[in-house]
Coordinates of C-alpha atoms in Angstrom, one line a residue:
M1 CA -71.0 5.0 16.1
G2 CA -72.6 8.0 17.6
G3 CA -73.4 11.2 15.8
R4 CA -71.7 13.6 18.3
T5 CA -68.1 13.5 19.3
L6 CA -66.6 14.1 22.7
V7 CA -62.9 14.8 23.2
R8 CA -61.0 11.9 24.8
G9 CA -57.7 12.3 26.6
D10 CA -57.7 16.0 27.3
G11 CA -58.2 15.6 31.0
T12 CA -61.9 16.6 31.0
P13 CA -64.1 13.7 32.1
L14 CA -66.5 12.5 29.4
W15 CA -69.5 13.0 31.7
Q16 CA -68.6 16.7 32.2
Q17 CA -68.3 17.2 28.4
L18 CA -71.6 15.5 27.9
L19 CA -73.2 17.6 30.7
T20 CA -72.0 20.8 29.1
D21 CA -73.4 19.8 25.7
L22 CA -76.7 18.7 27.1
R23 CA -77.1 21.9 29.0
R24 CA -76.4 23.8 25.8
R25 CA -78.9 21.8 23.8
L26 CA -81.4 22.3 26.6
D27 CA -80.9 26.1 26.6
D28 CA -81.3 26.1 22.8
G29 CA -84.8 24.5 23.3
E30 CA -83.9 21.3 21.6
F31 CA -85.5 19.2 24.3
A32 CA -88.9 20.8 24.5
R33 CA -90.8 17.9 26.0
A34 CA -88.1 15.3 27.2
L35 CA -84.5 14.3 26.8
P36 CA -83.6 11.2 24.9
G37 CA -83.3 8.0 27.0
E38 CA -80.0 6.7 28.4
F39 CA -79.5 4.2 25.6
A40 CA -80.2 6.8 22.9
L41 CA -77.8 9.3 24.4
A42 CA -75.1 6.6 24.9
A43 CA -75.4 5.7 21.2
E44 CA -75.5 9.3 20.0
Y45 CA -72.3 10.3 21.9
S46 CA -70.6 6.9 21.8
V47 CA -70.2 6.7 25.5
S48 CA -71.2 4.3 28.3
R49 CA -74.5 4.4 30.1
Y50 CA -72.5 5.2 33.2
T51 CA -71.3 8.4 31.6
V52 CA -74.9 9.3 30.6
R53 CA -76.2 8.6 34.0
E54 CA -73.6 10.8 35.7
A55 CA -74.4 13.7 33.4
L56 CA -78.2 13.4 34.0
R57 CA -77.7 13.0 37.7
R58 CA -75.8 16.4 37.8
M59 CA -78.7 18.0 35.8
R60 CA -81.2 16.7 38.2
E61 CA -79.2 18.0 41.1
D62 CA -79.1 21.5 39.8
G63 CA -82.8 21.4 38.9
A64 CA -82.3 21.6 35.1
V65 CA -84.3 18.4 34.5
V66 CA -86.6 16.3 36.6
A67 CA -87.2 12.5 36.4
S68 CA -88.8 9.7 38.3
R69 CA -87.8 6.1 38.3
G70 CA -88.6 4.3 35.0
R71 CA -89.2 7.6 33.2
V72 CA -87.0 9.7 30.9
S73 CA -85.7 13.0 32.1
R74 CA -87.5 16.1 31.0
P75 CA -86.9 19.9 31.4
S76 CA -87.8 21.3 34.8
A77 CA -91.0 23.3 35.0
G78 CA -89.1 26.1 36.6
A79 CA -89.6 27.4 40.1
E80 CA -90.0 25.0 42.9
I81 CA -93.2 24.9 44.9
E82 CA -93.1 27.4 47.7
Q83 CA -95.0 27.4 51.0
P84 CA -95.2 30.5 53.2
L85 CA -94.2 29.9 56.8
D86 CA -96.9 32.2 58.3
E87 CA -99.9 30.1 57.3
P88 CA -100.9 26.4 57.5
Y89 CA -99.4 24.6 54.6
S90 CA -101.6 23.0 52.0
L91 CA -99.9 21.1 49.2
Y92 CA -103.0 21.3 47.1
V93 CA -103.0 25.1 47.3
A94 CA -99.2 25.4 47.0
V95 CA -99.1 23.3 43.9
E96 CA -102.0 25.0 42.2
A97 CA -100.5 28.5 43.1
A98 CA -97.3 27.5 41.4
G99 CA -99.2 26.9 38.2
R100 CA -98.6 23.1 38.4
T101 CA -101.2 20.4 37.9
Q102 CA -101.7 18.4 41.1
R103 CA -103.1 14.9 41.5
S104 CA -103.0 12.3 44.3
V105 CA -102.7 8.6 44.3
V106 CA -104.7 7.3 47.3
R107 CA -102.8 4.4 48.8
I108 CA -104.8 3.9 52.1
F109 CA -108.2 5.2 53.1
E110 CA -109.8 3.5 56.0
V111 CA -110.9 3.6 59.6
R112 CA -108.5 2.3 62.2
A113 CA -107.4 2.6 65.8
D114 CA -103.8 3.8 66.3
G115 CA -102.8 4.2 70.0
V116 CA -99.6 6.2 69.2
I117 CA -101.4 8.7 66.9
A118 CA -104.4 9.0 69.3
A119 CA -102.1 9.8 72.2
R120 CA -100.4 12.6 70.1
M121 CA -103.8 14.1 69.6
G122 CA -104.7 13.8 73.3
L123 CA -107.4 11.2 72.6
E124 CA -108.1 7.8 74.1
E125 CA -105.9 5.1 72.5
S126 CA -108.9 3.2 71.2
T127 CA -110.4 6.2 69.4
P128 CA -111.4 5.3 65.8
L129 CA -109.5 7.4 63.3
V130 CA -109.9 8.1 59.6
H131 CA -106.5 7.4 58.1
L132 CA -105.7 8.7 54.6
E133 CA -102.4 8.1 52.9
R134 CA -101.7 9.7 49.5
L135 CA -98.8 10.0 47.0
R136 CA -99.0 13.7 46.0
L137 CA -98.0 14.5 42.4
A138 CA -97.1 17.8 40.7
D139 CA -97.3 17.7 36.9
A140 CA -97.3 13.9 37.2
E141 CA -94.0 13.9 39.1
P142 CA -93.9 12.6 42.7
L143 CA -93.7 15.4 45.2
A144 CA -94.7 14.1 48.6
V145 CA -96.0 11.2 50.7
D146 CA -98.9 12.6 52.8
R147 CA -100.3 10.7 55.8
V148 CA -103.2 12.1 57.9
W149 CA -105.3 10.9 60.8
L150 CA -108.6 12.5 61.7
P151 CA -111.1 11.6 64.5
H152 CA -113.8 9.4 63.0
D153 CA -116.6 11.1 64.9
L154 CA -115.7 14.3 63.1
A155 CA -114.4 13.1 59.7
G156 CA -116.7 10.1 59.0
P157 CA -118.4 12.0 56.1
L158 CA -115.1 12.2 54.3
L159 CA -115.1 8.5 53.6
D160 CA -117.3 9.2 50.5
V161 CA -114.8 11.7 49.0
D162 CA -112.5 10.9 46.1
F163 CA -109.2 12.6 47.2
S164 CA -107.3 12.0 44.0
N165 CA -108.1 15.5 42.7
T166 CA -109.2 17.6 45.7
G167 CA -107.8 19.0 48.9
L168 CA -108.5 17.7 52.4
Y169 CA -109.1 21.0 54.1
P170 CA -111.9 22.3 51.8
E171 CA -113.8 19.0 52.1
Y172 CA -113.2 18.9 55.9
R173 CA -114.9 22.3 56.1
R174 CA -117.7 21.6 53.6
R175 CA -118.7 18.2 54.7
C176 CA -117.9 18.2 58.4
G177 CA -117.9 21.9 59.4
I178 CA -114.3 21.6 60.6
R179 CA -111.7 24.3 59.9
V180 CA -108.1 23.8 60.9
D181 CA -107.2 27.2 62.2
G182 CA -104.2 26.6 64.4
G183 CA -101.9 24.0 65.9
N184 CA -98.3 22.9 66.3
E185 CA -95.9 22.0 63.5
N186 CA -92.3 20.6 63.3
I187 CA -90.3 20.7 60.1
R188 CA -86.9 19.0 59.8
A189 CA -84.7 17.6 57.1
V190 CA -84.5 13.8 56.8
F191 CA -83.2 11.1 54.5
P192 CA -86.2 9.0 53.4
S193 CA -86.3 5.3 53.8
R194 CA -85.7 3.1 50.8
G195 CA -89.5 2.5 50.3
E196 CA -90.2 6.3 50.6
R197 CA -87.4 7.0 48.1
E198 CA -88.9 4.6 45.6
L199 CA -92.3 6.3 46.0
L200 CA -90.8 9.7 45.6
G201 CA -88.6 8.7 42.7
I202 CA -85.4 10.2 44.3
D203 CA -81.8 9.0 44.7
D204 CA -80.1 8.1 47.9
G205 CA -78.5 11.6 48.3
V206 CA -81.7 13.6 48.1
A207 CA -83.1 14.8 51.4
A208 CA -86.7 15.5 52.2
L209 CA -88.6 17.8 54.5
S210 CA -90.5 15.9 57.3
I211 CA -93.5 17.9 58.4
E212 CA -95.4 16.8 61.4
R213 CA -98.5 18.7 62.4
L214 CA -101.1 18.7 65.1
G215 CA -104.0 20.6 63.6
L216 CA -106.6 22.3 65.9
A217 CA -110.0 23.8 65.4
G218 CA -110.1 26.2 68.2
D219 CA -108.7 24.2 71.1
R220 CA -109.9 20.8 69.8
P221 CA -107.4 18.4 68.1
V222 CA -108.8 17.5 64.7
E223 CA -105.8 16.3 62.7
W224 CA -102.5 14.6 63.0
R225 CA -100.5 14.8 59.8
H226 CA -97.1 13.6 58.7
T227 CA -95.9 14.7 55.2
L228 CA -92.6 13.8 53.6
V229 CA -91.8 16.3 50.8
R230 CA -89.0 16.2 48.3
G231 CA -86.4 18.7 49.4
D232 CA -85.4 19.4 45.8
R233 CA -88.9 20.5 44.7
F234 CA -90.2 22.3 47.8
S235 CA -89.2 25.2 50.0
V236 CA -90.5 27.0 53.0
T237 CA -90.4 30.8 53.2
A238 CA -91.1 33.4 55.8
R239 CA -92.3 37.0 55.6
F240 CA -91.5 39.7 58.1
S241 CA -92.0 43.4 58.6
S242 CA -91.3 46.1 61.3
R243 CA -95.1 46.1 62.0
T244 CA -95.8 42.4 62.4
G245 CA -92.3 41.1 63.3
Y246 CA -90.8 37.8 62.5
R247 CA -90.5 34.7 64.7
V248 CA -89.2 31.2 63.9
D249 CA -89.0 28.7 66.7
L250 CA -86.2 26.1 66.2
S251 CA -86.0 23.0 68.5
E252 CA -84.3 19.7 68.6
P253 CA -86.2 16.8 67.2
V254 CA -87.9 14.7 69.8

């Protein structure tokens, strides 16, 4: 038998009662590092794992806790990671600015030819490209899947870099003399594929922001990037004033 009692038969679903009590305990600071696992909570409250899962799902939806697949839920670190709209985004900078610890798991790092990506960059289809794919983490929680392609004749020196704990743009400037100072970007909401959901540790109903960017150094294409960011942990903001104005271009996906 569990150590806590929920009221049965009063018309209030058990998951809702459990949710209320877990929120109270969370606010009281009882779960400083992590919530108990599903089995422990089911035993403590004498309820099914389904009831526990539904309560935890609601807590994840409202941002009270975070969790990835195979790991226990833990209190949210607070504010989501924010990216200003008036400057090129950098997940490395945004995560650090939010006071979070960032790390990357490098999944692919190689030289390859990709005719579709090369054409998007205005290059010959056979142009060798440095391709880097990373799973980006914030406080050890999955945040984004980041894929970038760079012309090999510019980015070759980057092949010696360990990108698990450093940003691409600082290394691109330092080692190759390339500074991304402009370009075109498209941001839209999508539902990730099954494989992407597993990488990001999110449920079916969680959307993501798909960010596609053609990065330029002057007028020269130096980067094509596709980043898929968890929509529940990341936001895009804009600043405006009567002096500088405000402009956001919205267009249909192509």
